[in-house]
Coordinates of C-alpha atoms in Angstrom, one line a residue:
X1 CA -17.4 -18.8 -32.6
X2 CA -13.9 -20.9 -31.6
X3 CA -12.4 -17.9 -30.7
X4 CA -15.3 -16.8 -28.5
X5 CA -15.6 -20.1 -27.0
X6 CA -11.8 -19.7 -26.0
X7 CA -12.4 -16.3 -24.2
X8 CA -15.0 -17.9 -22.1
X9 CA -13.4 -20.7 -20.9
X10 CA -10.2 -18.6 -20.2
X11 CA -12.7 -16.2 -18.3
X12 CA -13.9 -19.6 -16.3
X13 CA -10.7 -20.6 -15.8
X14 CA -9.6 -17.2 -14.2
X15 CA -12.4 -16.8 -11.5
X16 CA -11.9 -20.4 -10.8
X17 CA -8.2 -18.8 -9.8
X18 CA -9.2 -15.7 -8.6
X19 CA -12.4 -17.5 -5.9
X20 CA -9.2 -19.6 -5.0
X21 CA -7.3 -16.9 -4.1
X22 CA -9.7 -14.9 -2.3
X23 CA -10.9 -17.7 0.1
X24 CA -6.7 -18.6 0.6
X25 CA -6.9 -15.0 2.2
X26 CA -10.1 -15.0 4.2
X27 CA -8.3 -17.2 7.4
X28 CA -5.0 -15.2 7.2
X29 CA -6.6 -12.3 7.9
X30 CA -8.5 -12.8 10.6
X31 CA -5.4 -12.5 12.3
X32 CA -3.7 -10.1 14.0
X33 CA -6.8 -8.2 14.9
X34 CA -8.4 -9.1 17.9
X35 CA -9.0 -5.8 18.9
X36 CA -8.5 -2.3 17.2
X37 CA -5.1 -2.0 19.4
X38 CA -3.2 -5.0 18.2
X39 CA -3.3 -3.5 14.9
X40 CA -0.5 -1.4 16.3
X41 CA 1.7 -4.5 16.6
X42 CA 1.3 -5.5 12.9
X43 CA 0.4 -2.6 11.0
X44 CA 0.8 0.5 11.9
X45 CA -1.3 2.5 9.1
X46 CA -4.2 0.0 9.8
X47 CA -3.8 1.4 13.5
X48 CA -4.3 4.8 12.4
X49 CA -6.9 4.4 9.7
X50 CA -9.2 2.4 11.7
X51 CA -11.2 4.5 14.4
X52 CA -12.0 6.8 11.1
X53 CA -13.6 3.7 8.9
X54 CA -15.8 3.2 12.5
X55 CA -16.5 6.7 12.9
X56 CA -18.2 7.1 9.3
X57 CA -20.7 4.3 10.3
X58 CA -21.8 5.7 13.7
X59 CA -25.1 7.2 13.8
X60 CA -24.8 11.0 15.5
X61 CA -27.5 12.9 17.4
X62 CA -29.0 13.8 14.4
X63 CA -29.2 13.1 10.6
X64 CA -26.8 16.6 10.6
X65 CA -24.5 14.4 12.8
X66 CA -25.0 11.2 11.2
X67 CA -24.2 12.4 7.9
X68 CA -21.3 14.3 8.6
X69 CA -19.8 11.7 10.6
X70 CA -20.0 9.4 7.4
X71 CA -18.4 12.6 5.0
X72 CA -16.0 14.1 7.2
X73 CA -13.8 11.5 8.0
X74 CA -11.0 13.5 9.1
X75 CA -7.8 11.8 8.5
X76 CA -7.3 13.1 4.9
X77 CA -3.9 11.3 4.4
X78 CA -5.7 8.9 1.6
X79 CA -8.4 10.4 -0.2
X80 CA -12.3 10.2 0.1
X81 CA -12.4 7.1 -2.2
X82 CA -10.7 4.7 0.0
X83 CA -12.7 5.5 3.3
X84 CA -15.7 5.4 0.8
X85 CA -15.3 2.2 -0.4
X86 CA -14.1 0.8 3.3
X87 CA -17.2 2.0 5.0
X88 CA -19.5 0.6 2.2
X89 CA -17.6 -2.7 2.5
X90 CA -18.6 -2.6 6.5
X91 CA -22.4 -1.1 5.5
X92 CA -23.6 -4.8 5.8
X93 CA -22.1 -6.4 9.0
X94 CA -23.2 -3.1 10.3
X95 CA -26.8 -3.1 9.2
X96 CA -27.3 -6.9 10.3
X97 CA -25.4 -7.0 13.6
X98 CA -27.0 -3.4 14.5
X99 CA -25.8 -1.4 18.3
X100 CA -22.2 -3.2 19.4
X101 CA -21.2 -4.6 16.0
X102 CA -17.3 -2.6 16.3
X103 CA -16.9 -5.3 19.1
X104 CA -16.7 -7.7 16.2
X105 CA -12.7 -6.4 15.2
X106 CA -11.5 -9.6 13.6
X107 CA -14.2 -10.1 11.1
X108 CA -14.5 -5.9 10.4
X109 CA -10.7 -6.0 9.3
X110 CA -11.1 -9.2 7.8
X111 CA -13.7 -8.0 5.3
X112 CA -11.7 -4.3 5.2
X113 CA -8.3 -6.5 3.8
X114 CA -10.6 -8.7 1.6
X115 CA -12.6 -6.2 0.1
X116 CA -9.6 -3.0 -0.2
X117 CA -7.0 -5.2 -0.9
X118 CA -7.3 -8.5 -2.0
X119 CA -10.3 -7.7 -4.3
X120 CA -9.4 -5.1 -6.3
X121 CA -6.1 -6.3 -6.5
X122 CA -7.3 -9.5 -8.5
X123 CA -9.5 -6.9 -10.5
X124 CA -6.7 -4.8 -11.3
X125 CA -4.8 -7.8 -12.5
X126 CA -8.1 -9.2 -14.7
X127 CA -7.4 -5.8 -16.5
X128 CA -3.8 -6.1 -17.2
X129 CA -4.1 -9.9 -17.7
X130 CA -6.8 -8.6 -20.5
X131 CA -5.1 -5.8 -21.9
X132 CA -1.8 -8.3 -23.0
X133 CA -3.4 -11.3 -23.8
X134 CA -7.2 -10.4 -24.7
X135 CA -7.7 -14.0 -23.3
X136 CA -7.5 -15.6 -26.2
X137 CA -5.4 -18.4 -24.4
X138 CA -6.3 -19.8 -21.3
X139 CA -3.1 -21.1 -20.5
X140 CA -0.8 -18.2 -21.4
X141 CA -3.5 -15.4 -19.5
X142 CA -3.9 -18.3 -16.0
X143 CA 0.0 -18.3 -16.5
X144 CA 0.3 -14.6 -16.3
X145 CA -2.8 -14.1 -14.0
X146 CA -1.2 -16.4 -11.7
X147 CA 2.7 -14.9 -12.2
X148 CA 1.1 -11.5 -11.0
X149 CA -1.3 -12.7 -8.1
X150 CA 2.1 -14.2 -6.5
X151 CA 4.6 -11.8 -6.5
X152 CA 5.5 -11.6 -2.8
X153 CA 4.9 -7.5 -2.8
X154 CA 1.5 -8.5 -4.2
X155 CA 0.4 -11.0 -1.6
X156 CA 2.4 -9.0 1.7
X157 CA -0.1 -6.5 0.3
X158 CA -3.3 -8.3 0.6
X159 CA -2.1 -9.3 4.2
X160 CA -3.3 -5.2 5.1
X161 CA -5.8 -3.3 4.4
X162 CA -4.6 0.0 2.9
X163 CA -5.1 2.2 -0.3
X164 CA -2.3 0.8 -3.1
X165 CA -4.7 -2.0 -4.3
X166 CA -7.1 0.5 -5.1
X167 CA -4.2 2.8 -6.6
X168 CA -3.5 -0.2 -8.9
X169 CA -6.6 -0.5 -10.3
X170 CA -7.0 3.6 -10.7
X171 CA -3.8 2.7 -13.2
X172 CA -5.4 -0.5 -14.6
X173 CA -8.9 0.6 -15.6
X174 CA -6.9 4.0 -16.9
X175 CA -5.0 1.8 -19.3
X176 CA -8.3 0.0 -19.9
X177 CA -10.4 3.0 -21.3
X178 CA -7.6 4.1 -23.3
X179 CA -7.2 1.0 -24.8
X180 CA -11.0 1.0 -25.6
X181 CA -10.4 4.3 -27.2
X182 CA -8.1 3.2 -29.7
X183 CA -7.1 6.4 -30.6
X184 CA -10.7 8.0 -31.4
X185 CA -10.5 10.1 -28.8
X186 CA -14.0 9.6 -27.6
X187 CA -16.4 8.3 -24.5
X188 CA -13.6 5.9 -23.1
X189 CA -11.4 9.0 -23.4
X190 CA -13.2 11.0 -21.6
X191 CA -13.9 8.0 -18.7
X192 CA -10.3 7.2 -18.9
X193 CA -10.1 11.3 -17.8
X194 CA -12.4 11.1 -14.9
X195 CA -11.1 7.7 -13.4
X196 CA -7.8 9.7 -13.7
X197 CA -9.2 12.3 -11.8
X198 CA -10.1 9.8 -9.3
X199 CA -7.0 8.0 -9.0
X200 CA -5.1 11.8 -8.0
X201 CA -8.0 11.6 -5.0
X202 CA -7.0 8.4 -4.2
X203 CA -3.5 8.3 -3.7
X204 CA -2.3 11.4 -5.9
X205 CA -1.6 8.5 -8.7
X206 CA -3.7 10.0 -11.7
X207 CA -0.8 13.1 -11.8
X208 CA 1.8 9.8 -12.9
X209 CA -0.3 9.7 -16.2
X210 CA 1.1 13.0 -16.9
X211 CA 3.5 11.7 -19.6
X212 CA 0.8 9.0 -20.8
X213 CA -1.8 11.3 -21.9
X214 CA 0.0 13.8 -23.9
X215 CA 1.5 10.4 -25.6
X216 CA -1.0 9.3 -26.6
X217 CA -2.4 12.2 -28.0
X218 CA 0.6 13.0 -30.0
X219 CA 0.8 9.4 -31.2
X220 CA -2.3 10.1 -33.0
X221 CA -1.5 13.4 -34.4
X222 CA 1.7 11.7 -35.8
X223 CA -0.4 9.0 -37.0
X224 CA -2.9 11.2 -38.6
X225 CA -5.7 9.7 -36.6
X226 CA -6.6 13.1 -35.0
X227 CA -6.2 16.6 -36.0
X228 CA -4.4 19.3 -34.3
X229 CA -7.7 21.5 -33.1
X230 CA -9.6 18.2 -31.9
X231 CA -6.2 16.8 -30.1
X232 CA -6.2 20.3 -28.4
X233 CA -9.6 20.1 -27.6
X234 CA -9.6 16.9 -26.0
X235 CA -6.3 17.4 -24.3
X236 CA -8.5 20.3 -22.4
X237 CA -11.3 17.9 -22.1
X238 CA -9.4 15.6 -20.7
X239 CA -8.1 18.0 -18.2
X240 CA -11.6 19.7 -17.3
X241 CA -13.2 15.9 -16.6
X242 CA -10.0 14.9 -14.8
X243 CA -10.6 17.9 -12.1
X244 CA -14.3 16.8 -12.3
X245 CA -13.5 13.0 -11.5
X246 CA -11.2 14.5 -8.6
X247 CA -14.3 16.8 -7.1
X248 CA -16.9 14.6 -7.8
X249 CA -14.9 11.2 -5.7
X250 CA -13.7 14.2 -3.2
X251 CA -16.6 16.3 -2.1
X252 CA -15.0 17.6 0.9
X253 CA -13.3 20.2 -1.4
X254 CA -16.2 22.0 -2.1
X255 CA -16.2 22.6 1.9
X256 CA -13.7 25.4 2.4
X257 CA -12.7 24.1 6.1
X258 CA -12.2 20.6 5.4
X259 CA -10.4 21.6 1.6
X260 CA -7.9 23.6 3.8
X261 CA -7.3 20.7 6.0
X262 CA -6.7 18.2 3.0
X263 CA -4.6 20.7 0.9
X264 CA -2.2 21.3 4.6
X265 CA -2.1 17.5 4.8
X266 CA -1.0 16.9 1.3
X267 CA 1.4 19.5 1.5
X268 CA 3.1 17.7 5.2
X269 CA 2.6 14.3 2.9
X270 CA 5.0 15.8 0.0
X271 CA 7.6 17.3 2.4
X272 CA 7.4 14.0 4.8
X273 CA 8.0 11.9 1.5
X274 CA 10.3 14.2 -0.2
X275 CA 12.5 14.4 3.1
X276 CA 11.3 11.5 5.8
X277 CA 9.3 11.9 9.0
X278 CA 11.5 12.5 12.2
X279 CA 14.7 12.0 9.9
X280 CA 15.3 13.7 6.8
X281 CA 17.0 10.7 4.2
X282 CA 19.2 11.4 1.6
X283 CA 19.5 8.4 -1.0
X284 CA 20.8 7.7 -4.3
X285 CA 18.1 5.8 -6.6
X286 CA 20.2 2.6 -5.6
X287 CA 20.9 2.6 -2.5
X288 CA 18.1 1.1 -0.6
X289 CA 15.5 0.0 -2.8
X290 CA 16.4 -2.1 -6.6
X291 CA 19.5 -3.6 -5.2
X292 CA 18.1 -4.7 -2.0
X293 CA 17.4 -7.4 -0.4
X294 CA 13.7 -6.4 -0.2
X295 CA 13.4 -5.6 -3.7
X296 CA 14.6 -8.9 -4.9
X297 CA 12.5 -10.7 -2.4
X298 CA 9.8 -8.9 -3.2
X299 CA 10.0 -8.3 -6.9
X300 CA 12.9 -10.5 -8.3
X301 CA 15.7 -8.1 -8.3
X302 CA 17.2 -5.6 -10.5
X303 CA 18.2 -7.9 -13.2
X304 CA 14.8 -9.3 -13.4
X305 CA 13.6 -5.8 -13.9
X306 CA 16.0 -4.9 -16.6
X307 CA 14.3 -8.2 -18.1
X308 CA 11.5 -6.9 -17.5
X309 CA 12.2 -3.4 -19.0
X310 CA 13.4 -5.2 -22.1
X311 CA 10.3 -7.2 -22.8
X312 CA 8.9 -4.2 -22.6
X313 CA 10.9 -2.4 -25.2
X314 CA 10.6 -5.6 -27.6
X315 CA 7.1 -5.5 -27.4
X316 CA 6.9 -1.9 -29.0
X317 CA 9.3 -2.4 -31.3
X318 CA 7.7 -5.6 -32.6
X319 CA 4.6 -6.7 -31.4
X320 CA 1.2 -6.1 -32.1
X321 CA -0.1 -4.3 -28.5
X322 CA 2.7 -1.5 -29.5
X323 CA 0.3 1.4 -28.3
X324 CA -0.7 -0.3 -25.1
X325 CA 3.2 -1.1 -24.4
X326 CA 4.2 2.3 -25.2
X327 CA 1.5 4.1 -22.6
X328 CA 3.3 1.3 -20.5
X329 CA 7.1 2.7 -20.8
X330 CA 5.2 6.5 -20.7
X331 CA 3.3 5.4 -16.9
X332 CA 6.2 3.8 -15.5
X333 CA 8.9 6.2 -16.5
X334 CA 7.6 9.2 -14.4
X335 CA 6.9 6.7 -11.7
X336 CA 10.3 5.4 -11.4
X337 CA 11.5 9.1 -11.2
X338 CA 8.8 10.0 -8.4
X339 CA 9.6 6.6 -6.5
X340 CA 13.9 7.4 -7.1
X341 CA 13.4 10.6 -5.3
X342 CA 11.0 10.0 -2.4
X343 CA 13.0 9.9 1.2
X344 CA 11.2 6.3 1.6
X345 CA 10.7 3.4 -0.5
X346 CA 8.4 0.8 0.9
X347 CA 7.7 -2.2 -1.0
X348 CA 4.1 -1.7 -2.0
X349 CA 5.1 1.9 -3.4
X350 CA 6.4 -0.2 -6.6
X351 CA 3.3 -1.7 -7.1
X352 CA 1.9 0.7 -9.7
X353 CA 5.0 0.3 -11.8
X354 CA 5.7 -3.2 -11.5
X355 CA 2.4 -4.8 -12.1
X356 CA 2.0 -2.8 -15.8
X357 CA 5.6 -3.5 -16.2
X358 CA 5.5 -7.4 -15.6
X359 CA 2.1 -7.5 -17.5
X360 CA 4.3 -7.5 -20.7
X361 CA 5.9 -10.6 -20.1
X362 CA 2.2 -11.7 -21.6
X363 CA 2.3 -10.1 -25.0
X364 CA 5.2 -12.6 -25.9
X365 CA 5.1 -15.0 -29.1
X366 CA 6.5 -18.4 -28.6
X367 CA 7.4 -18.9 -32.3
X368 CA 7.4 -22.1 -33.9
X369 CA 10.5 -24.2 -34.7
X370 CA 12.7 -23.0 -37.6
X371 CA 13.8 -24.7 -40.1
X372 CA 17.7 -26.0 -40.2
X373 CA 18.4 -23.2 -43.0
X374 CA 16.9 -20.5 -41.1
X375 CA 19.2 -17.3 -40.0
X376 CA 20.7 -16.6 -36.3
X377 CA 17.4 -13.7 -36.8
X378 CA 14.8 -16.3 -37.1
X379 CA 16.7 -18.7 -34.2
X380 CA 17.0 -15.5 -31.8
X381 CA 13.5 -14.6 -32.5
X382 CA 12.3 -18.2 -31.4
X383 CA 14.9 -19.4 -28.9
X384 CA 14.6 -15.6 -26.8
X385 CA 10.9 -16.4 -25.9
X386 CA 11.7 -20.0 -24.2
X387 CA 14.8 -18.5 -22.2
X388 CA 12.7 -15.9 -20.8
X389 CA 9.6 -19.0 -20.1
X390 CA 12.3 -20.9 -18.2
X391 CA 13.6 -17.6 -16.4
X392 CA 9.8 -16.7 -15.5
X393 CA 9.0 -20.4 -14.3
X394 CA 12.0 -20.5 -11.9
X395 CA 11.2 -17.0 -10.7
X396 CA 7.4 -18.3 -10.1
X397 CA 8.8 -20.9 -8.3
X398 CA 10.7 -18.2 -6.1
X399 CA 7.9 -16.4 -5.5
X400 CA 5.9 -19.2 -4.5
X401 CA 8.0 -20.5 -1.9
X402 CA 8.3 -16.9 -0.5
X403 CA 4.5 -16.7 -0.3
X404 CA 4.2 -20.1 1.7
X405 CA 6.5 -18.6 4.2
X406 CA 4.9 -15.0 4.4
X407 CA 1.4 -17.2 4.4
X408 CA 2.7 -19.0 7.4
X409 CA 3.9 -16.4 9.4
X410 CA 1.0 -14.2 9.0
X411 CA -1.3 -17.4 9.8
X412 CA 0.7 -17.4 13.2
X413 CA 1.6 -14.1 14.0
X414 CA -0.3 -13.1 17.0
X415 CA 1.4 -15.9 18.6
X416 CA 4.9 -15.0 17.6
X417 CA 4.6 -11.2 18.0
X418 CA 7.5 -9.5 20.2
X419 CA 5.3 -6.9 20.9
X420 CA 2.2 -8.8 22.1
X421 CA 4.6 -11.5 24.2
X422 CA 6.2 -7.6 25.6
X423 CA 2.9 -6.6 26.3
X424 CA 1.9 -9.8 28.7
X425 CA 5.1 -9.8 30.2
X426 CA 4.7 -6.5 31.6
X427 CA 0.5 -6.8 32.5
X428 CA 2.2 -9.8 34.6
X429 CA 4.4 -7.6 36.6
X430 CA 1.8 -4.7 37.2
X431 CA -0.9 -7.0 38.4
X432 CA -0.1 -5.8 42.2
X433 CA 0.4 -2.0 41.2
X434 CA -3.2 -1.8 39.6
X435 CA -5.0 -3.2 42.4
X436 CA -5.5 0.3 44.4
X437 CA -6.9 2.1 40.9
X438 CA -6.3 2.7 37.3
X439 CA -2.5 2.9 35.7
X440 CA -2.2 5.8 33.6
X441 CA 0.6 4.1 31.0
X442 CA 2.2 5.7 28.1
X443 CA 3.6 3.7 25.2
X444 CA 5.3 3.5 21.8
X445 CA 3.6 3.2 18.5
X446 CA 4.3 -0.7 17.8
X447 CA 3.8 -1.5 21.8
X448 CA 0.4 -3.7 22.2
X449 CA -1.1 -2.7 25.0
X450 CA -5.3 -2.8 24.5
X451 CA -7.3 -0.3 26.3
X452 CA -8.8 -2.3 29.8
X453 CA -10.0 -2.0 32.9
X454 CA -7.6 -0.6 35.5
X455 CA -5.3 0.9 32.5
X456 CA -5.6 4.4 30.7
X457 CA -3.1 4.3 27.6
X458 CA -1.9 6.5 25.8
X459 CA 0.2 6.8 22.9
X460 CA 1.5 10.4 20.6
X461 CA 2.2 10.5 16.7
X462 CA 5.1 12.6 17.6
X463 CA 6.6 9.9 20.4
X464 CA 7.8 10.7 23.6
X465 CA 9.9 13.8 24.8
X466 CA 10.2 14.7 29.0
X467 CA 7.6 17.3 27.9
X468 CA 5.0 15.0 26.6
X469 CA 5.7 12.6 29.9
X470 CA 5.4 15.9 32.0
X471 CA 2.1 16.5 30.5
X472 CA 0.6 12.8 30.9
X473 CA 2.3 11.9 34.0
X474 CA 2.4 8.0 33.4
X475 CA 2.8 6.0 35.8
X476 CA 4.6 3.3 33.2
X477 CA 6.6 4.5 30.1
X478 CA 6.9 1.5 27.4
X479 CA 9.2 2.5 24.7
X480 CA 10.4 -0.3 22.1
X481 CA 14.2 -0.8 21.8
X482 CA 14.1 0.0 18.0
X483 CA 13.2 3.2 18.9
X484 CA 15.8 3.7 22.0
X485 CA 18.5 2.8 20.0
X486 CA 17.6 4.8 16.9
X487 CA 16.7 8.2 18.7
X488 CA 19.5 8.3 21.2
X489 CA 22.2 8.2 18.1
X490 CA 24.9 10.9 18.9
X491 CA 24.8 12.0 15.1
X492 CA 21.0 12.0 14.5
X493 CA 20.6 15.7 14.8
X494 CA 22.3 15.9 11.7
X495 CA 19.8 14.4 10.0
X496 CA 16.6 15.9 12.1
X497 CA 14.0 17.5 9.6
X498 CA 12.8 19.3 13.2
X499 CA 15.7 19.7 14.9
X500 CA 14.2 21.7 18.5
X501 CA 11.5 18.6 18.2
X502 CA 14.3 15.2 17.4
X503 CA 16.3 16.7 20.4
X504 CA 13.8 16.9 22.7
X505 CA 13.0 13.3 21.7
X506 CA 16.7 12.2 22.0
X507 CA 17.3 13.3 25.4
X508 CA 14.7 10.7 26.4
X509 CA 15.5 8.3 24.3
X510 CA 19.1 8.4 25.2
X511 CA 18.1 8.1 28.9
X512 CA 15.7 5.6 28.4
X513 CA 19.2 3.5 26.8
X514 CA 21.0 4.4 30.1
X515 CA 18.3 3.6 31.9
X516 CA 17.9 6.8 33.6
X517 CA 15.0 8.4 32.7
X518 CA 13.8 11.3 35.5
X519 CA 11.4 9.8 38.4
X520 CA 11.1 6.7 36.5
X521 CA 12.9 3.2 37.2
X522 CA 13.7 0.1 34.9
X523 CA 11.1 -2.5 35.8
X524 CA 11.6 -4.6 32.3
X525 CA 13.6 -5.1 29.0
X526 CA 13.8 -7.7 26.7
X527 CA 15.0 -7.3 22.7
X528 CA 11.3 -5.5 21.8
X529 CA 11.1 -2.9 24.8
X530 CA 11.5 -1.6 28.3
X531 CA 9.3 -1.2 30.7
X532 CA 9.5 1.8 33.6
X533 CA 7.8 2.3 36.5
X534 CA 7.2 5.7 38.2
X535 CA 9.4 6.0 41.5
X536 CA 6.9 6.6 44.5

């Protein structure tokens, strides 16, 4: 009964936390958004994924249309689960503000970065919070609750609305069936199997669990909880329900079209991350990513994950969750491998691994004193515990002052953008040149610049090359200076992953950083962009 008592209040105590966090978020993200474009400015990915979420919820010609506009969402970069979800998130608004309810861009990407990120985030943290602590204390499972909802790649993540919150929980509830399981090889298996099935439609993720799995099926052959015929049978089991999960959260692969068109864009998504985009990268597993500046921003550096890595390891050696903690060190290890060898490493791509990882910190004893005869063993065993508390309080404290700032700059960002203050500086100086009809302008990714009367913009995936501004024939060109100054590099050739295609782009880029681009003239420039006006 006391021990059930404790569980409860420990559950009160963490929505108390988790209703905190949530409404922190709401105002923050209200931001940047004002209209689909000035997503470009902030976030790209939210710029591409957003005319698909919009497009699932408008009706068609017919309930053929309607239908199909909701399935076939077309940009098959993320998986059917996250456009799923994002649509249902929107189904309300939609229903109750009826014809004209995309016009309401702030509160649609409000509730897309509340509900895809910042929810299931917190959810996915409730399950690793449980799985370490079984909330049997409130104050050591609000301690690590709280440790986890503020790492700075954790709340930079719930300032966007993208797939890796989702991912996350994929690993969390994965862990969380297997842990149900306990080794009987049963239901939770088998739901553990399909929610891994998912989690490969979702961001390729459940394939990470590849070393897991078979782990934990040989654990319990060693451990003579499960015999060699049924481990083989569920280890096919396991495999069958996994491919199900995928189909079944994925039904666009039962349509032969549209499974050609996600199997050709997961194939560009392995060579583009295996090699880079315009640029092919070549990095060591150090160079950029666990000894940056980022990383230790973000996630406290690579001495606090070699910390990390050795709570880890003392947990299976010693403590009672050993099975849990072992799956742990099987997930991230594959992981680590995938992330070391990828040609980018954005923060949130740690996420899957670190949140598991740091989860251990909860399965540590504080022992009680020792007595004055007791060995350097019993001394070690209680004085290790306290030095990492005090090591995990001042990172907290870290973390928290990083958060306030990130907070604040997100709380004021459409007023400090570069890209929105380029944008109004250069409506200002074409205010004469629109009044005799429409200005067809081309610009940059990043480059803010809403769709309006007496403007037709366009932007390309592929950026600009003379052929493209042949094609279009704009009568302004807006390129940002990030992108002048990294494309018209002497040596980037050497690097190109499409060479014919980079050089194309570089003989623009390097005469847009001479100013000299053909039939066009310098109208603007500041440290964001330029600006260039077609010579009449």
């Amino acid at each position: 009964m006391e021990e059930r008592a404790s569980t409860k209040g420990t559950i009160i105590c963490l929505a108390a936390i988790s209703l905190i966090i949530f409404l922190l978020f709401i105002p923050v993200n209200l931001k940047g958004a004002q209209d689909a474009e000035m997503l470009s400015a902030f976030e790209i990915d939210e710029f591409a994924q957003y005319p698909h979420v919009i497009r699932m919820l408008t009706p068609g010609g017919s309930f053929y249309q309607t239908l199909r506009n909701f399935f076939v969402y077309e940009h098959y970069f993320y998986g059917f689960p996250f456009y799923f979800f994002s649509a249902l998130a929107l189904l309300p608004l939609r229903l109750i503000i009826g014809s004209g309810w995309e016009a309401q861009t702030p509160l649609i990407v409000m509730l897309l970065r509340q509900m895809i990120s910042v929810l299931p985030m917190l959810a996915a943290i409730w399950t690793l919070v449980w799985l370490q602590t079984r909330f049997k204390s409130a104050i050591k499972s609000a301690a690590l609750f709280i440790f986890l909802a503020i790492l700075p790649a954790v709340v930079l993540n719930n300032l966007w609305w993208h797939i890796d919150s989702l991912a996350v929980l994929v690993v969390a509830l994965v862990f969380l069936f297997l842990d149900r399981d306990q080794q009987r090889y049963g239901k939770f298996f088998y739901i553990a199997a399909l929610i891994c099935g998912v989690g490969v439609g979702v961001k390729y993720i459940g394939f990470v669990f590849g070393l897991a799995v078979p782990v934990y099926l040989i654990s319990g052959l060693i451990a003579k909880k499960v015999s060699l015929a049924k481990a083989a049978f569920s280890a096919l089991t396991f495999l069958v329900l996994m491919a199900g999960g995928l189909v079944a959260s994925n039904p666009l692969l039962l349509l032969p079209m549209e499974r050609a068109a996600i199997l050709h864009t997961a194939q560009q998504q392995f060579v583009e991350t295996g090699t880079g985009y315009f640029i092919a990268y070549q990095q060591n597993p150090f160079s950029e990513s666990l000894l940056s500046k980022s990383f230790r921003i973000h996630y406290g550096g690579f001495i606090f994950l070699l910390i990390a890595l050795t709570t880890l390891v003392w947990n299976i050696v010693t403590g009672k969750n050993r099975l849990h903690n072992g799956l742990i060190a099987a997930f991230i290890l594959p992981m680590f491998l995938i992330l070391m060898s990828a040609a980018t490493r954005r923060t949130h791509y740690f996420l899957p691994l670190a949140l598991p990882l740091y989860s251990t910190f909860g399965a540590i004893q504080i022992e009680t004193t020792p007595g004055l005869k007791a060995s350097w063993a019993k001394y070690w065993k209680y004085l290790a515990p306290l030095a990492l508390l005090v090591i995990l309080a001042g990172q907290s404290f870290a973390f928290a002052r990083q958060d306030v700032q990130y907070y604040r700059e997100a709380l004021t960002r459409e007023e400090t953008s570069p890209s929105i203050a380029f944008s109004r500086k250069v409506m200002d100086l074409l205010q004469n040149d629109r009044e005799g009809g429409t200005l067809r302008v081309y610009k940059d990714w990043k480059i803010y610049f809403p769709q309006q009367p007496g403007f037709e913009v366009h932007m390309d995936w592929d950026l600009a090359t003379y052929e493209l501004i042949e094609e279009l024939d704009p009568d302004v060109i807006l390129l940002e200076y990030d992108n002048i100054h990294e494309f018209s590099r002497e040596s980037i050739l050497e690097q190109a992953v499409d060479p014919e295609h980079l050089a194309a782009m570089q003989r623009l880029y390097q005469d847009a950083n001479n100013n000299q681009i053909e039939g066009y003239e310098l109208i603007l420039q500041d440290d964001y962009g330029r600006a260039y006006l077609k010579r009449r």
